[in-house]
Tab-separated table of C-alpha atoms in Angstrom:
chain	number	residue	atom	x	y	z
A	2	MET	CA	0.178	0.339	-0.170
A	3	MET	CA	1.519	3.315	-1.234
A	4	ARG	CA	1.679	6.198	1.686
A	5	THR	CA	0.243	9.962	0.001
A	6	ARG	CA	2.464	11.775	2.192
A	7	PRO	CA	5.294	12.386	-0.325
A	8	LEU	CA	9.168	11.909	0.892
A	9	LYS	CA	11.126	15.430	0.488
A	10	VAL	CA	14.238	15.696	-1.287
A	11	ALA	CA	16.821	18.127	-1.058
A	12	LEU	CA	19.065	19.291	-3.759
A	13	LEU	CA	22.661	20.521	-3.588
A	14	GLY	CA	23.799	21.248	-6.527
A	15	CYS	CA	22.418	21.413	-10.099
A	16	GLY	CA	25.000	21.121	-12.377
A	17	VAL	CA	25.203	18.437	-15.229
A	18	VAL	CA	24.889	15.573	-12.318
A	19	GLY	CA	22.266	17.602	-10.204
A	20	SER	CA	20.122	18.279	-12.925
A	21	GLU	CA	19.816	14.996	-14.259
A	22	VAL	CA	18.636	13.677	-10.994
A	23	ALA	CA	16.182	16.908	-10.946
A	24	ARG	CA	14.666	15.274	-14.506
A	25	ILE	CA	15.111	11.917	-13.433
A	26	MET	CA	12.717	12.449	-10.597
A	27	ALA	CA	10.547	14.763	-12.732
A	28	THR	CA	10.162	12.359	-15.728
A	29	HIS	CA	10.328	9.006	-13.475
A	30	ALA	CA	8.381	10.148	-10.868
A	31	ASP	CA	4.960	7.614	-10.977
A	32	ASP	CA	7.591	4.606	-11.152
A	33	LEU	CA	10.327	5.652	-8.337
A	34	ALA	CA	6.785	6.154	-6.129
A	35	ALA	CA	5.814	2.405	-7.050
A	36	ARG	CA	9.348	1.607	-6.307
A	37	ILE	CA	9.922	3.467	-3.174
A	38	GLY	CA	5.881	3.073	-1.940
A	39	ALA	CA	5.655	6.844	-1.541
A	40	PRO	CA	6.256	9.636	-3.947
A	41	LEU	CA	9.240	12.089	-3.771
A	42	GLU	CA	9.030	15.855	-3.875
A	43	LEU	CA	11.551	18.037	-4.759
A	44	ALA	CA	11.655	20.669	-1.806
A	45	GLY	CA	14.014	22.665	-2.542
A	46	VAL	CA	17.801	23.134	-4.944
A	47	ALA	CA	20.487	25.035	-3.649
A	48	VAL	CA	22.693	26.616	-5.880
A	49	ARG	CA	25.102	29.160	-6.065
A	50	ARG	CA	23.787	31.090	-9.214
A	51	PRO	CA	20.129	31.221	-8.734
A	52	SER	CA	19.589	33.582	-12.431
A	53	LYS	CA	20.957	30.448	-14.679
A	54	VAL	CA	17.601	29.258	-16.067
A	55	ARG	CA	17.298	25.446	-15.485
A	56	GLU	CA	14.871	23.445	-17.697
A	57	GLY	CA	12.071	21.670	-15.591
A	58	ILE	CA	12.914	23.305	-11.987
A	59	ASP	CA	10.410	25.355	-10.527
A	60	PRO	CA	12.106	28.891	-9.581
A	61	ALA	CA	9.998	28.793	-6.655
A	62	LEU	CA	12.648	26.051	-5.287
A	63	ILE	CA	16.223	27.821	-5.884
A	64	THR	CA	17.957	29.096	-3.092
A	65	THR	CA	21.613	30.058	-2.266
A	66	ASP	CA	21.179	28.936	1.570
A	67	ALA	CA	21.954	25.972	1.392
A	68	THR	CA	22.526	25.593	5.311
A	69	ALA	CA	18.910	27.040	5.687
A	70	LEU	CA	17.706	24.082	2.968
A	71	VAL	CA	19.198	21.406	5.065
A	72	LYS	CA	18.086	22.799	8.638
A	73	ARG	CA	14.695	22.969	7.802
A	74	GLY	CA	13.880	19.638	9.765
A	75	ASP	CA	11.270	18.545	7.420
A	76	ILE	CA	13.941	16.952	4.821
A	77	ASP	CA	13.422	13.319	4.335
A	78	VAL	CA	16.612	13.244	2.335
A	79	VAL	CA	19.220	15.457	1.277
A	80	VAL	CA	21.174	14.507	-2.211
A	81	GLU	CA	24.737	16.814	-2.261
A	82	VAL	CA	26.325	16.881	-5.687
A	83	ILE	CA	28.320	20.133	-5.116
A	84	GLY	CA	31.851	18.221	-4.761
A	85	GLY	CA	34.878	19.546	-2.893
A	86	ILE	CA	35.530	19.603	1.443
A	87	GLU	CA	33.936	22.587	2.331
A	88	PRO	CA	30.908	23.148	2.416
A	89	ALA	CA	29.760	19.921	1.485
A	90	ARG	CA	31.205	18.524	4.964
A	91	THR	CA	29.043	20.570	7.149
A	92	LEU	CA	26.077	20.525	5.101
A	93	ILE	CA	26.344	16.863	5.265
A	94	THR	CA	27.049	16.542	8.733
A	95	THR	CA	24.143	19.592	9.326
A	96	ALA	CA	21.691	17.480	7.661
A	97	PHE	CA	22.113	14.599	9.397
A	98	GLU	CA	21.655	16.695	12.991
A	99	HIS	CA	18.501	17.760	11.360
A	100	GLY	CA	17.150	14.609	10.498
A	101	ALA	CA	18.088	13.890	7.144
A	102	SER	CA	19.316	10.727	5.654
A	103	VAL	CA	21.916	11.843	2.977
A	104	VAL	CA	23.270	10.902	-0.474
A	105	SER	CA	26.541	12.245	-1.774
A	106	ALA	CA	28.245	11.399	-4.556
A	107	ASN	CA	31.156	13.089	-3.100
A	108	LYS	CA	34.567	11.121	-3.795
A	109	ALA	CA	37.215	13.445	-2.812
A	110	LEU	CA	35.406	14.552	0.638
A	111	LEU	CA	35.000	10.971	1.389
A	112	ALA	CA	38.537	9.572	1.160
A	113	GLU	CA	39.350	12.887	3.014
A	114	ASP	CA	37.169	12.861	5.782
A	115	GLY	CA	34.739	10.301	5.677
A	116	ALA	CA	35.269	8.819	9.413
A	117	THR	CA	33.645	11.948	10.460
A	118	LEU	CA	30.005	11.625	7.985
A	119	PHE	CA	29.736	8.009	8.860
A	120	ALA	CA	30.251	8.960	12.817
A	121	ALA	CA	27.785	11.716	12.109
A	122	ALA	CA	25.188	9.388	10.405
A	123	GLU	CA	25.633	6.797	13.018
A	124	LYS	CA	25.199	9.158	15.432
A	125	HIS	CA	21.831	10.443	14.548
A	126	GLY	CA	20.532	6.923	12.942
A	127	LYS	CA	20.578	8.136	9.388
A	128	ASP	CA	22.101	6.646	6.087
A	129	LEU	CA	24.607	7.724	3.924
A	130	TYR	CA	24.591	6.006	0.754
A	131	TYR	CA	27.393	7.295	-1.813
A	132	GLU	CA	27.446	4.608	-5.010
A	133	ALA	CA	27.919	7.376	-7.302
A	134	ALA	CA	31.053	8.601	-5.699
A	135	VAL	CA	33.311	5.639	-7.891
A	136	ALA	CA	32.572	4.679	-11.099
A	137	GLY	CA	29.296	6.477	-12.046
A	138	ALA	CA	26.339	4.428	-13.095
A	139	ILE	CA	28.394	0.979	-12.536
A	140	PRO	CA	26.804	-1.044	-9.437
A	141	LEU	CA	30.145	-1.591	-7.473
A	142	LEU	CA	29.998	-0.431	-3.792
A	143	ARG	CA	27.238	-2.049	-2.806
A	144	PRO	CA	27.820	-5.418	-4.172
A	145	LEU	CA	31.589	-4.804	-2.334
A	146	ARG	CA	29.385	-3.936	0.895
A	147	GLU	CA	25.767	-5.670	0.921
A	148	SER	CA	26.648	-8.743	-2.047
A	149	LEU	CA	30.204	-9.891	-0.873
A	150	ALA	CA	29.756	-8.925	2.974
A	151	GLY	CA	30.065	-12.746	3.615
A	152	ASP	CA	33.306	-13.215	1.555
A	153	LYS	CA	36.935	-12.205	2.109
A	154	VAL	CA	38.285	-10.218	-0.914
A	155	ASN	CA	41.608	-9.899	-1.461
A	156	ARG	CA	42.414	-7.640	-4.581
A	157	VAL	CA	40.877	-4.768	-6.227
A	158	LEU	CA	42.164	-3.424	-9.654
A	159	GLY	CA	40.658	-1.358	-11.635
A	160	ILE	CA	40.281	1.323	-14.235
A	161	VAL	CA	38.302	4.280	-12.804
A	162	ASN	CA	38.770	7.275	-14.557
A	163	GLY	CA	37.325	7.734	-18.101
A	164	THR	CA	39.662	10.630	-19.373
A	165	THR	CA	42.982	8.501	-18.510
A	166	ASN	CA	41.672	5.938	-20.087
A	167	PHE	CA	40.458	7.791	-23.235
A	168	ILE	CA	44.207	9.283	-23.548
A	169	LEU	CA	46.156	5.925	-22.830
A	170	ASP	CA	43.310	3.976	-25.837
A	171	ARG	CA	44.355	6.611	-28.122
A	172	MET	CA	48.040	6.516	-27.474
A	173	ASP	CA	47.463	2.986	-27.939
A	174	SER	CA	45.533	2.837	-31.189
A	175	SER	CA	47.169	5.632	-32.611
A	176	GLY	CA	50.310	6.433	-32.024
A	177	ALA	CA	49.496	10.338	-30.702
A	178	GLY	CA	51.455	11.665	-27.828
A	179	TYR	CA	50.496	12.453	-24.612
A	180	SER	CA	49.671	16.275	-25.074
A	181	GLU	CA	47.718	15.301	-28.790
A	182	ALA	CA	45.659	12.792	-26.564
A	183	LEU	CA	44.829	15.093	-24.205
A	184	ASP	CA	44.098	17.591	-26.589
A	185	GLU	CA	41.459	15.268	-28.434
A	186	ALA	CA	39.760	13.893	-25.138
A	187	THR	CA	39.287	17.822	-24.045
A	188	ALA	CA	38.068	19.082	-27.661
A	189	LEU	CA	35.266	15.709	-26.661
A	190	GLY	CA	34.766	16.718	-23.443
A	191	TYR	CA	36.090	13.781	-21.878
A	192	ALA	CA	38.595	16.246	-19.887
A	193	GLU	CA	38.208	19.121	-18.267
A	194	ALA	CA	39.731	22.811	-19.221
A	195	ASP	CA	41.977	21.948	-15.745
A	196	PRO	CA	42.868	17.903	-16.332
A	197	THR	CA	45.452	18.113	-13.527
A	198	ALA	CA	42.837	15.986	-11.073
A	199	ASP	CA	42.819	13.459	-14.119
A	200	VAL	CA	46.142	13.298	-15.551
A	201	GLU	CA	47.951	13.547	-12.164
A	202	GLY	CA	45.928	10.504	-10.766
A	203	PHE	CA	43.926	12.495	-7.745
A	204	ASP	CA	40.264	11.389	-8.684
A	205	ALA	CA	41.601	7.890	-8.795
A	206	ALA	CA	43.401	8.050	-5.872
A	207	ALA	CA	40.357	9.240	-3.768
A	208	LYS	CA	38.182	6.393	-5.656
A	209	ALA	CA	40.700	3.906	-4.535
A	210	ALA	CA	40.574	5.077	-0.603
A	211	ILE	CA	37.066	4.394	-0.789
A	212	LEU	CA	37.279	0.919	-2.470
A	213	ALA	CA	40.020	-0.262	-0.443
A	214	GLY	CA	37.787	0.972	2.970
A	215	ILE	CA	35.000	-1.443	1.933
A	216	ALA	CA	36.469	-4.031	0.556
A	217	PHE	CA	39.302	-4.977	3.781
A	218	HIS	CA	36.727	-3.225	6.432
A	219	THR	CA	39.653	-0.623	7.397
A	220	ARG	CA	39.666	2.967	7.298
A	221	VAL	CA	42.272	4.377	4.219
A	222	ARG	CA	42.329	8.188	3.510
A	223	LEU	CA	43.436	9.285	0.756
A	224	ASP	CA	46.665	10.341	2.206
A	225	ASP	CA	47.374	6.632	2.536
A	226	VAL	CA	47.024	5.891	-1.385
A	227	HIS	CA	50.651	6.108	-3.064
A	228	ARG	CA	49.763	8.592	-6.588
A	229	GLU	CA	51.371	8.751	-10.097
A	230	GLY	CA	49.856	10.511	-13.142
A	231	LEU	CA	50.213	9.614	-16.798
A	232	THR	CA	52.209	12.605	-17.698
A	233	GLU	CA	55.081	11.488	-18.272
A	234	VAL	CA	53.905	7.705	-20.240
A	235	THR	CA	55.516	7.898	-23.750
A	236	ALA	CA	54.641	6.566	-26.867
A	237	ALA	CA	57.785	4.466	-26.492
A	238	ASP	CA	56.464	3.298	-23.549
A	239	ILE	CA	53.250	2.341	-25.035
A	240	ALA	CA	55.100	0.533	-27.912
A	241	SER	CA	57.824	-1.285	-25.321
A	242	ALA	CA	53.966	-2.420	-24.089
A	243	ARG	CA	52.756	-3.503	-27.465
A	244	ARG	CA	56.462	-5.445	-28.169
A	245	MET	CA	55.345	-7.686	-24.725
A	246	GLY	CA	51.978	-8.216	-25.580
A	247	CYS	CA	50.548	-5.482	-23.227
A	248	THR	CA	48.832	-2.284	-23.113
A	249	VAL	CA	49.369	0.396	-20.259
A	250	LYS	CA	46.240	1.367	-17.960
A	251	LEU	CA	46.494	4.087	-15.196
A	252	LEU	CA	45.317	1.577	-12.588
A	253	ALA	CA	43.876	1.921	-9.464
A	254	ILE	CA	45.586	-1.484	-7.158
A	255	CYS	CA	44.156	-2.219	-3.782
A	256	GLU	CA	45.527	-5.298	-2.072
A	257	ARG	CA	45.723	-7.324	1.337
A	258	ALA	CA	48.904	-8.460	2.298
A	259	ALA	CA	49.720	-12.257	1.549
A	260	ASP	CA	49.558	-13.141	5.314
A	261	GLY	CA	46.358	-10.728	5.799
A	262	LYS	CA	47.580	-8.321	8.481
A	263	SER	CA	47.827	-5.080	6.501
A	264	VAL	CA	47.124	-3.651	3.373
A	265	THR	CA	47.751	-1.300	0.061
A	266	ALA	CA	46.144	1.432	-1.731
A	267	ARG	CA	47.675	2.608	-5.525
A	268	VAL	CA	47.167	4.090	-8.543
A	269	HIS	CA	49.598	4.623	-11.123
A	270	PRO	CA	50.298	3.459	-14.818
A	271	ALA	CA	51.045	0.078	-15.468
A	272	MET	CA	51.527	-2.857	-18.363
A	273	ILE	CA	48.825	-5.409	-18.124
A	274	PRO	CA	48.906	-8.191	-20.495
A	275	LEU	CA	46.573	-7.717	-23.115
A	276	SER	CA	45.061	-11.222	-21.989
A	277	HIS	CA	43.532	-9.575	-18.950
A	278	PRO	CA	39.819	-8.482	-19.116
A	279	LEU	CA	40.849	-4.892	-17.798
A	280	ALA	CA	43.441	-4.367	-21.336
A	281	SER	CA	39.873	-4.489	-23.109
A	282	VAL	CA	38.332	-1.721	-21.671
A	283	ARG	CA	38.264	1.003	-24.196
A	284	GLU	CA	37.535	4.827	-24.912
A	285	ALA	CA	36.482	6.748	-21.368
A	286	TYR	CA	34.549	3.505	-20.012
A	287	ASN	CA	35.577	2.101	-16.099
A	288	ALA	CA	35.795	-1.075	-15.321
A	289	VAL	CA	36.903	-2.619	-11.813
A	290	PHE	CA	38.339	-6.297	-11.412
A	291	VAL	CA	37.720	-7.932	-7.764
A	292	GLU	CA	39.147	-11.423	-6.325
A	293	ALA	CA	37.220	-13.037	-3.641
A	294	GLU	CA	38.658	-16.087	-1.635
A	295	ALA	CA	34.750	-17.627	-2.442
A	296	ALA	CA	33.486	-15.979	-5.103
A	297	GLY	CA	36.554	-15.772	-7.057
A	298	GLN	CA	37.050	-13.211	-9.944
A	299	LEU	CA	34.478	-10.753	-10.290
A	300	MET	CA	34.675	-8.054	-13.315
A	301	PHE	CA	32.194	-4.722	-12.939
A	302	TYR	CA	32.213	-2.404	-16.651
A	303	GLY	CA	30.576	0.545	-17.650
A	304	PRO	CA	30.636	4.517	-17.966
A	305	GLY	CA	32.068	6.163	-15.557
A	306	ALA	CA	31.044	9.279	-15.807
A	307	GLY	CA	29.200	11.974	-17.183
A	308	GLY	CA	25.752	13.627	-16.068
A	309	PRO	CA	22.845	10.476	-16.788
A	310	PRO	CA	25.465	7.494	-15.825
A	311	THR	CA	26.247	9.301	-12.286
A	312	ALA	CA	22.566	10.427	-11.898
A	313	SER	CA	21.396	7.172	-12.370
A	314	ALA	CA	23.574	5.669	-9.365
A	315	VAL	CA	22.573	8.503	-7.032
A	316	VAL	CA	18.334	8.203	-7.850
A	317	GLY	CA	19.144	4.564	-7.342
A	318	ASP	CA	20.729	5.581	-4.076
A	319	LEU	CA	17.779	7.688	-3.370
A	320	VAL	CA	15.460	4.840	-3.757
A	321	ALA	CA	17.465	2.397	-1.083
A	322	VAL	CA	17.202	5.340	1.286
A	323	CYS	CA	13.726	6.430	0.870
A	324	ARG	CA	13.003	2.523	1.459
A	325	ASN	CA	14.934	2.465	4.507
A	326	ARG	CA	12.917	5.778	5.800
A	327	LEU	CA	9.471	4.122	5.171
A	328	GLY	CA	10.813	1.234	7.211
A	329	GLU	CA	12.237	3.123	9.481
A	330	SER	CA	15.481	1.512	8.966
A	331	THR	CA	19.119	1.999	8.216
A	332	GLY	CA	21.527	0.292	5.855
A	333	PRO	CA	24.667	-0.714	6.459
A	334	GLY	CA	27.007	1.986	7.944
A	335	GLU	CA	30.819	1.860	7.923
A	336	SER	CA	32.482	-1.499	8.306
A	337	ALA	CA	35.943	-0.821	9.599
A	338	TYR	CA	36.735	-2.994	12.301
A	339	THR	CA	39.618	-4.917	11.205
A	340	ARG	CA	41.764	-1.426	11.948
A	341	LEU	CA	44.180	-2.850	9.441
A	342	PRO	CA	47.640	-0.990	8.699
A	343	VAL	CA	48.343	0.780	5.378
A	344	ASN	CA	51.657	0.007	3.960
A	345	SER	CA	53.626	2.033	1.847
A	346	MET	CA	54.609	1.797	-1.695
A	347	ALA	CA	58.122	0.873	-0.659
A	348	GLU	CA	56.480	-2.321	0.874
A	349	VAL	CA	54.402	-3.500	-2.445
A	350	VAL	CA	55.701	-5.950	-4.257
A	351	THR	CA	55.658	-5.740	-7.842
A	352	ARG	CA	57.292	-5.869	-11.307
A	353	TYR	CA	58.970	-3.457	-13.281
A	354	HIS	CA	59.991	-2.865	-17.065
A	355	ILE	CA	63.030	-0.718	-17.329
A	356	SER	CA	64.190	0.574	-20.308
A	357	LEU	CA	68.189	2.022	-20.212
A	358	ASP	CA	70.417	3.764	-22.837
A	359	VAL	CA	73.548	2.124	-22.114
A	360	ALA	CA	77.133	1.971	-24.124
A	361	ASP	CA	77.070	-0.741	-26.695
A	362	LYS	CA	80.236	-2.685	-25.743
A	363	PRO	CA	81.036	-5.890	-23.989
A	364	GLY	CA	80.205	-6.494	-20.691
A	365	VAL	CA	77.367	-3.896	-20.128
A	366	LEU	CA	75.388	-6.330	-19.630
A	367	ALA	CA	77.476	-8.478	-16.515
A	368	GLN	CA	77.362	-4.624	-15.125
A	369	VAL	CA	73.849	-4.550	-15.491
A	370	ALA	CA	72.612	-7.624	-14.073
A	371	THR	CA	75.321	-7.561	-11.303
A	372	VAL	CA	73.181	-4.444	-9.905
A	373	PHE	CA	70.324	-6.340	-10.018
A	374	ALA	CA	71.937	-8.885	-8.009
A	375	GLU	CA	73.224	-6.615	-5.526
A	376	HIS	CA	69.659	-5.249	-4.713
A	377	ASP	CA	68.134	-9.052	-4.670
A	378	VAL	CA	65.932	-8.094	-7.631
A	379	SER	CA	65.713	-11.264	-10.044
A	380	ILE	CA	65.312	-10.633	-13.857
A	381	ASP	CA	62.698	-12.168	-16.112
A	382	THR	CA	63.710	-10.855	-19.402
A	383	VAL	CA	66.358	-8.920	-21.113
A	384	ARG	CA	66.077	-7.527	-24.681
A	385	GLN	CA	68.802	-5.188	-26.318
A	386	GLN	CA	69.268	-3.875	-29.885
A	387	GLY	CA	72.343	-1.493	-30.753
A	388	ARG	CA	71.603	1.771	-32.562
A	389	LEU	CA	73.296	4.059	-34.544
A	390	ASP	CA	74.664	7.347	-34.050
A	391	SER	CA	73.600	10.536	-36.634
A	392	GLU	CA	76.776	8.996	-38.475
A	393	GLY	CA	76.162	5.890	-39.228
A	394	LEU	CA	77.883	4.701	-36.678
A	395	GLY	CA	77.666	2.342	-33.278
A	396	GLY	CA	78.274	2.777	-29.457
A	397	GLU	CA	75.366	3.157	-28.012
A	398	ALA	CA	72.174	0.080	-27.335
A	399	SER	CA	69.038	-0.027	-25.743
A	400	LEU	CA	68.422	-2.368	-22.907
A	401	VAL	CA	65.530	-3.681	-22.185
A	402	VAL	CA	64.610	-5.190	-18.381
A	403	VAL	CA	61.455	-6.539	-16.853
A	404	THR	CA	61.743	-8.477	-13.646
A	405	HIS	CA	60.350	-10.854	-11.704
A	406	ARG	CA	58.553	-9.353	-8.233
A	407	ALA	CA	60.567	-7.843	-5.219
A	408	PRO	CA	59.540	-5.110	-3.175
A	409	ASP	CA	58.864	-1.995	-4.774
A	410	ALA	CA	62.046	-0.828	-2.636
A	411	ALA	CA	64.514	-2.648	-3.888
A	412	LEU	CA	63.431	-2.371	-7.612
A	413	SER	CA	63.511	1.641	-6.864
A	414	GLY	CA	66.713	1.157	-5.394
A	415	THR	CA	67.900	-1.054	-8.313
A	416	VAL	CA	66.904	1.851	-10.557
A	417	GLU	CA	69.182	4.328	-8.643
A	418	ALA	CA	72.141	2.643	-8.752
A	419	LEU	CA	71.873	1.758	-12.336
A	420	ARG	CA	71.964	5.558	-12.877
A	421	LYS	CA	75.258	5.655	-11.290
A	422	LEU	CA	76.947	3.055	-13.558
A	423	ASP	CA	79.188	5.076	-15.914
A	424	THR	CA	78.184	2.835	-19.225
A	425	VAL	CA	74.096	3.343	-18.243
A	426	ARG	CA	73.931	6.901	-20.153
A	427	GLY	CA	69.917	7.526	-19.401
A	428	VAL	CA	66.895	5.546	-17.919
A	429	ALA	CA	64.666	6.040	-20.817
A	430	SER	CA	61.296	4.572	-19.013
A	431	ILE	CA	59.989	2.752	-15.916
A	432	MET	CA	56.687	1.155	-15.276
A	433	ARG	CA	55.309	-1.554	-13.466
A	434	VAL	CA	54.000	-4.657	-14.505
A	435	GLU	CA	50.516	-5.639	-13.104
A	436	GLY	CA	47.441	-8.206	-13.868
A	437	GLU	CA	49.575	-11.612	-14.006
């Protein structure tokens, strides 16, 4: 039996995502009411520029006073899609204090200070849902948090930023350089005017922190995530990967240590074999590969950004939270009971692909191999190719070494020692190898 009194929703932010949330609420009002058991009412929309025309939204609902909106006391659910740390954090905690549950897409805030939000939600007996914070429309967080609640997740490996995946895909498919591929991404609307958050890995690192926290039932903050962007990836790196039967992706990797006593979270470019499911993820799509003890290997794939996909996840959370309101219950809150330490990147066991410019003379390979042995790093494969100089003479060579798995600190130490060899003219590129 459907309740006639509507559930009131306050919308904080009415940009690309917020306007799409409002559109879905209006267009699918009857269906949403049937699914929830009560109609929804958009009770207010907080924006920065009230003079802007917002199609389909009653101008009487527009306000610039977001604080007053969340303090009204008759609001059932606050939908926060303004992003950033403040005022979003204060607005969300104020909403809890005044009786509202919250649906958020704010990955930066959740990664930076999720503990404060979860504590406030628990204190006031309200819901905090945030499916849209990671991978847009892809159902990912709820399966990790609920469907796999009876399992032990050991690894989460994913492409969680569409802009960087588009850039690397273009570099691989067309041979374009980084700058060219970025220009194309910008022209097509995949990259912001200032792409720093994407290309330097900040966006993916925030998502990695959220994924690790849910997967391993421990608190992982943005500062715990090792981060490297893709601005140093070259066409030569892409070509080297292809020769190895690999492609290059910017990966978010969250792992439980072999002994189960610690975890790591990192974001960086890596070579992955073409046989790996993530290698075929093209354009601006996202995909996340989950490895669980009982469930085995699972992959979640789809559009990871944009107004409609993100709004789909927001409204999905809105339906779930409203159902909980009607049932006078709450969904699962934060699960951080394991309190596992987060290891630094130096302790991560990984593989390296190292390309060196060396003198083309006898004994060079032996010198290089000795450096690896001194740092207790085992070599998997070596490829050496001589090069002619501008006068058609020899004298230099390219030496490509792929290692077996070793602690990252040992691998980094190896590279620093190689730089000091007289016969090594330069380190052309260094990249980790994953997915094997």
